[in-house]
Coordinates of N, CA and C in Angstrom, one line a residue:
M772 N 162.0 147.4 74.7 CA 162.9 146.3 74.4 C 162.8 145.8 73.0
R773 N 163.9 145.3 72.5 CA 163.9 144.9 71.1 C 163.2 143.5 71.0
S774 N 162.4 143.4 69.9 CA 161.8 142.1 69.7 C 162.8 141.2 68.9
K775 N 162.7 139.9 69.1 CA 163.6 139.0 68.4 C 163.3 139.0 66.9
R776 N 162.0 139.3 66.6 CA 161.6 139.3 65.2 C 162.4 140.4 64.4
N777 N 162.5 141.6 65.0 CA 163.1 142.7 64.4 C 164.7 142.7 64.5
A778 N 165.2 142.0 65.5 CA 166.6 141.9 65.7 C 167.3 141.2 64.5
K779 N 166.6 140.4 63.8 CA 167.3 139.7 62.7 C 167.2 140.4 61.4
K780 N 166.7 141.6 61.3 CA 166.6 142.3 60.1 C 167.9 143.0 59.6
Y781 N 168.8 143.0 60.5 CA 170.1 143.7 60.3 C 171.2 142.8 60.3
S782 N 172.2 143.1 59.5 CA 173.4 142.3 59.5 C 174.6 143.3 59.3
Q783 N 175.8 142.8 59.4 CA 177.0 143.7 59.3 C 177.8 143.3 58.1
D784 N 178.4 144.3 57.4 CA 179.3 143.9 56.4 C 180.7 143.7 57.0
D785 N 181.7 143.5 56.2 CA 183.1 143.3 56.7 C 183.6 144.5 57.5
Q786 N 183.1 145.7 57.2 CA 183.6 146.9 57.9 C 182.8 147.3 59.0
G787 N 181.8 146.5 59.4 CA 180.9 146.8 60.5 C 179.8 147.7 60.2
H788 N 179.5 148.0 58.9 CA 178.3 148.8 58.6 C 177.1 148.0 58.8
C789 N 176.0 148.6 59.3 CA 174.7 148.0 59.4 C 174.0 147.9 58.1
L790 N 173.6 146.7 57.7 CA 172.9 146.5 56.5 C 171.4 146.2 56.8
V791 N 170.5 146.9 56.1 CA 169.1 146.6 56.3 C 168.6 145.6 55.3
S792 N 167.9 144.6 55.7 CA 167.4 143.6 54.8 C 166.3 144.2 53.9
D793 N 166.0 143.5 52.8 CA 164.9 144.0 51.9 C 163.6 144.1 52.7
S794 N 163.3 143.1 53.5 CA 162.0 143.1 54.2 C 161.9 144.3 55.2
A795 N 163.0 144.7 55.8 CA 163.0 145.8 56.7 C 162.8 147.1 55.9
A796 N 163.5 147.2 54.8 CA 163.5 148.5 54.0 C 162.2 148.7 53.4
K797 N 161.4 147.7 53.1 CA 160.2 147.9 52.4 C 159.0 148.3 53.2
G798 N 159.2 148.4 54.5 CA 158.0 148.8 55.3 C 158.3 148.4 56.8
G799 N 157.2 148.3 57.5 CA 157.3 148.0 58.9 C 157.5 149.2 59.7
D800 N 157.9 149.1 60.9 CA 158.0 150.2 61.8 C 159.4 150.9 61.7
R801 N 159.4 152.1 61.2 CA 160.7 152.8 60.9 C 161.5 153.0 62.2
Y802 N 160.8 153.3 63.3 CA 161.5 153.5 64.6 C 162.2 152.2 65.0
E803 N 161.4 151.1 64.9 CA 162.0 149.8 65.3 C 163.2 149.5 64.4
Q804 N 163.1 149.8 63.2 CA 164.2 149.5 62.2 C 165.5 150.3 62.6
L805 N 165.2 151.6 62.9 CA 166.4 152.5 63.3 C 166.9 152.0 64.6
R806 N 166.1 151.7 65.6 CA 166.5 151.2 66.9 C 167.4 150.0 66.8
D807 N 166.9 149.0 66.0 CA 167.6 147.8 65.8 C 168.9 148.0 65.1
A808 N 169.0 148.9 64.1 CA 170.2 149.2 63.5 C 171.2 149.8 64.4
M809 N 170.7 150.7 65.3 CA 171.6 151.4 66.3 C 172.2 150.3 67.3
I810 N 171.3 149.4 67.7 CA 171.7 148.4 68.7 C 172.7 147.5 68.0
S811 N 172.5 147.1 66.8 CA 173.4 146.3 66.0 C 174.7 146.9 65.8
F812 N 174.7 148.2 65.5 CA 175.9 149.0 65.4 C 176.7 149.0 66.7
R813 N 176.0 149.2 67.8 CA 176.7 149.2 69.1 C 177.2 147.8 69.5
D814 N 176.4 146.8 69.3 CA 176.8 145.5 69.7 C 178.0 144.9 68.8
A815 N 178.0 145.3 67.5 CA 179.1 144.8 66.7 C 180.4 145.3 67.2
R816 N 180.4 146.4 67.8 CA 181.7 147.1 68.4 C 181.9 146.7 69.8
E817 N 181.0 146.0 70.4 CA 181.1 145.6 71.8 C 181.2 146.8 72.7
W818 N 180.3 147.8 72.4 CA 180.3 149.0 73.2 C 179.3 149.0 74.3
R819 N 178.4 148.0 74.4 CA 177.4 148.0 75.4 C 178.0 148.2 76.8
Q820 N 179.2 147.6 77.0 CA 179.9 147.7 78.3 C 180.1 149.1 78.7
F821 N 180.2 150.1 77.8 CA 180.4 151.5 78.1 C 179.1 152.3 78.2
H822 N 178.0 151.7 77.9 CA 176.8 152.4 77.8 C 175.9 152.3 79.0
D823 N 176.5 152.6 80.2 CA 175.7 152.7 81.4 C 174.9 154.1 81.4
A824 N 174.0 154.2 82.3 CA 173.1 155.4 82.3 C 173.9 156.7 82.4
K825 N 174.9 156.7 83.2 CA 175.7 157.9 83.4 C 176.4 158.3 82.1
N826 N 177.1 157.4 81.4 CA 177.8 157.7 80.2 C 176.8 158.1 79.1
L827 N 175.7 157.4 79.0 CA 174.7 157.7 77.9 C 174.2 159.1 78.2
A828 N 173.9 159.5 79.4 CA 173.4 160.8 79.7 C 174.4 161.9 79.4
E829 N 175.7 161.6 79.7 CA 176.8 162.5 79.4 C 176.9 162.7 77.9
G830 N 176.9 161.6 77.2 CA 177.0 161.6 75.7 C 175.8 162.4 75.1
L831 N 174.6 162.2 75.6 CA 173.5 163.0 75.1 C 173.7 164.5 75.4
S832 N 174.1 164.8 76.6 CA 174.3 166.2 76.9 C 175.4 166.8 76.0
L833 N 176.4 166.1 75.7 CA 177.5 166.6 74.9 C 177.0 166.8 73.4
E834 N 176.2 165.9 72.9 CA 175.6 166.1 71.6 C 174.7 167.2 71.6
A835 N 173.9 167.4 72.6 CA 173.0 168.5 72.7 C 173.8 169.9 72.7
A836 N 174.9 169.8 73.4 CA 175.7 171.0 73.4 C 176.3 171.3 72.0
E837 N 176.6 170.3 71.3 CA 177.1 170.5 69.9 C 176.0 171.1 69.0
L838 N 174.8 170.7 69.3 CA 173.6 171.3 68.6 C 173.5 172.8 69.0
L839 N 173.6 173.1 70.2 CA 173.5 174.4 70.8 C 174.6 175.3 70.2
E840 N 175.8 174.8 70.1 CA 176.9 175.5 69.6 C 176.7 176.1 68.2
I841 N 175.9 175.5 67.4 CA 175.6 176.0 66.1 C 175.0 177.4 66.2
F842 N 174.2 177.6 67.2 CA 173.5 178.9 67.4 C 174.2 179.8 68.4
L843 N 175.3 179.5 68.9 CA 176.0 180.3 69.8 C 176.3 181.7 69.2
W844 N 176.0 182.7 70.0 CA 176.2 184.1 69.7 C 175.3 184.7 68.6
K845 N 174.3 183.9 68.2 CA 173.3 184.4 67.2 C 172.1 185.0 67.9
T846 N 171.6 186.0 67.2 CA 170.3 186.6 67.7 C 169.2 185.6 67.3
T847 N 168.0 185.9 67.9 CA 166.9 185.1 67.5 C 166.6 185.2 66.0
D848 N 166.6 186.4 65.5 CA 166.4 186.6 64.1 C 167.4 185.9 63.2
E849 N 168.7 186.0 63.6 CA 169.7 185.3 62.9 C 169.5 183.7 62.9
S850 N 169.1 183.2 64.1 CA 168.9 181.8 64.2 C 167.7 181.4 63.3
R851 N 166.7 182.2 63.2 CA 165.5 181.9 62.4 C 165.9 181.9 60.9
A852 N 166.8 182.8 60.5 CA 167.3 182.9 59.1 C 168.2 181.7 58.8
M853 N 168.8 181.1 59.8 CA 169.7 179.9 59.5 C 169.0 178.7 59.0
V854 N 167.7 178.6 59.2 CA 166.9 177.5 58.8 C 166.9 177.3 57.3
A855 N 167.1 178.4 56.5 CA 167.2 178.4 55.1 C 168.5 178.0 54.5
D856 N 169.5 178.0 55.4 CA 170.9 177.7 55.0 C 171.2 176.2 54.9
G857 N 171.5 175.7 53.7 CA 171.7 174.3 53.5 C 172.8 173.7 54.4
A858 N 173.9 174.5 54.5 CA 175.0 174.0 55.3 C 174.7 173.9 56.8
V859 N 173.9 174.9 57.3 CA 173.5 174.8 58.7 C 172.5 173.6 58.8
Q860 N 171.6 173.5 57.9 CA 170.6 172.4 58.0 C 171.4 171.0 58.1
A861 N 172.5 170.9 57.3 CA 173.2 169.6 57.4 C 173.8 169.4 58.8
K862 N 174.4 170.5 59.4 CA 175.0 170.4 60.7 C 173.9 170.1 61.7
V863 N 172.8 170.8 61.7 CA 171.7 170.5 62.6 C 171.2 169.1 62.5
R864 N 171.0 168.6 61.2 CA 170.5 167.3 61.0 C 171.4 166.3 61.7
E865 N 172.7 166.4 61.5 CA 173.7 165.5 62.1 C 173.6 165.5 63.7
E866 N 173.5 166.7 64.2 CA 173.5 166.8 65.7 C 172.2 166.3 66.3
V867 N 171.1 166.6 65.6 CA 169.8 166.1 66.0 C 169.8 164.6 66.0
A868 N 170.4 164.0 64.9 CA 170.4 162.6 64.8 C 171.3 162.0 65.9
D869 N 172.4 162.6 66.2 CA 173.2 162.1 67.4 C 172.4 162.1 68.6
C870 N 171.7 163.2 68.9 CA 170.9 163.3 70.1 C 169.8 162.2 70.1
F871 N 169.1 162.0 69.0 CA 168.1 161.0 68.9 C 168.7 159.6 69.1
L872 N 169.8 159.3 68.5 CA 170.5 158.0 68.7 C 170.8 157.7 70.2
Y873 N 171.3 158.7 70.9 CA 171.6 158.6 72.3 C 170.3 158.3 73.1
C874 N 169.2 159.0 72.7 CA 167.9 158.7 73.3 C 167.5 157.3 73.1
I875 N 167.7 156.8 71.9 CA 167.4 155.4 71.6 C 168.2 154.4 72.5
L876 N 169.5 154.7 72.7 CA 170.3 153.9 73.5 C 169.9 153.9 75.0
M877 N 169.6 155.1 75.5 CA 169.1 155.3 76.9 C 167.8 154.5 77.1
A878 N 166.9 154.7 76.1 CA 165.6 154.0 76.2 C 165.8 152.5 76.2
D879 N 166.7 152.0 75.4 CA 167.0 150.6 75.4 C 167.6 150.1 76.7
A880 N 168.5 150.9 77.3 CA 169.1 150.5 78.6 C 168.1 150.4 79.7
F881 N 167.0 151.2 79.6 CA 166.0 151.2 80.7 C 164.8 150.4 80.3
G882 N 164.7 149.8 79.1 CA 163.6 149.1 78.7 C 162.4 150.0 78.4
I883 N 162.6 151.3 78.0 CA 161.6 152.2 77.8 C 161.1 152.2 76.3
D884 N 159.8 152.1 76.1 CA 159.3 152.2 74.8 C 159.2 153.7 74.5
L885 N 160.1 154.2 73.6 CA 160.3 155.6 73.4 C 159.1 156.3 72.8
I886 N 158.4 155.6 71.9 CA 157.2 156.1 71.3 C 156.1 156.3 72.4
E887 N 155.9 155.3 73.2 CA 154.9 155.3 74.2 C 155.2 156.4 75.3
A888 N 156.5 156.5 75.6 CA 156.9 157.5 76.6 C 156.7 158.9 76.0
G889 N 157.0 159.1 74.7 CA 156.8 160.4 74.1 C 155.3 160.8 74.1
Q890 N 154.4 159.8 73.7 CA 153.0 160.0 73.7 C 152.5 160.4 75.1
K891 N 152.9 159.7 76.1 CA 152.5 159.9 77.5 C 153.0 161.4 77.9
K892 N 154.2 161.8 77.5 CA 154.7 163.1 77.9 C 153.9 164.2 77.2
I893 N 153.4 164.0 76.0 CA 152.5 164.9 75.4 C 151.2 165.1 76.1
E894 N 150.7 163.9 76.6 CA 149.5 164.0 77.4 C 149.7 164.8 78.7
I895 N 150.8 164.5 79.4 CA 151.1 165.2 80.6 C 151.2 166.7 80.3
N896 N 151.9 167.1 79.3 CA 152.1 168.5 78.9 C 150.8 169.1 78.6
A897 N 149.9 168.4 77.9 CA 148.6 168.9 77.6 C 147.8 169.3 78.8
Q898 N 148.0 168.5 79.9 CA 147.3 168.9 81.1 C 148.0 170.0 81.8
K899 N 149.3 170.1 81.8 CA 150.0 171.2 82.4 C 149.8 172.5 81.7
Y900 N 149.6 172.4 80.3 CA 149.5 173.6 79.5 C 148.2 173.5 78.7
P901 N 147.1 173.7 79.3 CA 145.8 173.7 78.6 C 145.8 174.8 77.5
V902 N 145.3 174.5 76.4 CA 145.3 175.5 75.3 C 144.7 176.8 75.7
E903 N 143.6 176.8 76.4 CA 142.9 178.1 76.8 C 143.8 178.9 77.7
K904 N 144.7 178.3 78.4 CA 145.6 179.1 79.3 C 147.0 179.4 78.7
A905 N 147.5 178.5 77.8 CA 148.8 178.6 77.4 C 149.0 179.2 76.0
R906 N 147.9 179.3 75.2 CA 148.0 179.7 73.8 C 148.7 181.1 73.8
G907 N 149.8 181.1 73.0 CA 150.6 182.4 72.8 C 151.4 182.9 74.0
R908 N 151.5 182.0 75.0 CA 152.2 182.4 76.2 C 153.5 181.5 76.4
R909 N 154.5 182.1 77.0 CA 155.7 181.3 77.2 C 155.9 181.0 78.7
D910 N 154.9 181.3 79.5 CA 155.0 181.1 81.0 C 155.1 179.6 81.3
K911 N 155.8 179.2 82.4 CA 155.8 177.9 82.8 C 154.4 177.6 83.4
Y912 N 154.1 176.3 83.4 CA 152.7 175.8 83.8 C 152.3 176.3 85.2
D913 N 153.3 176.5 86.1 CA 152.9 176.9 87.5 C 152.6 178.4 87.6
V914 N 152.8 179.1 86.5 CA 152.5 180.5 86.5 C 151.3 180.8 85.7
L915 N 150.8 179.9 84.9 CA 149.7 180.1 84.0 C 148.4 180.4 84.8

């Protein structure tokens, strides 16, 4: 959930762009700053009413599909080579950002601390995929 302290670091200009205050830009928690900017962006447009779990999940899925589309019909070698292409990097950056922003909105809707949830998931995966069994293998944990 957003803290009241961080919620005041952002304001809107006449066109609805999120503005970061000097105190937010100079330090502090970058994730909280981004989250607060996204929430401010949403709230300025009165879009919260459309951001139920179903619609957020659908939006995230659609953005992930747009990321996947960049690599459609490419071989593994071609997709690896695309990392060095600046135009592809720009497209991937935009789609990854869209996915991340949807995750922020979903986490906000459910009161999930996204950093804590991510850390917990890494711990769970570490137990499912112990290094000594999983190193260099692509098998699912139930086959290891």
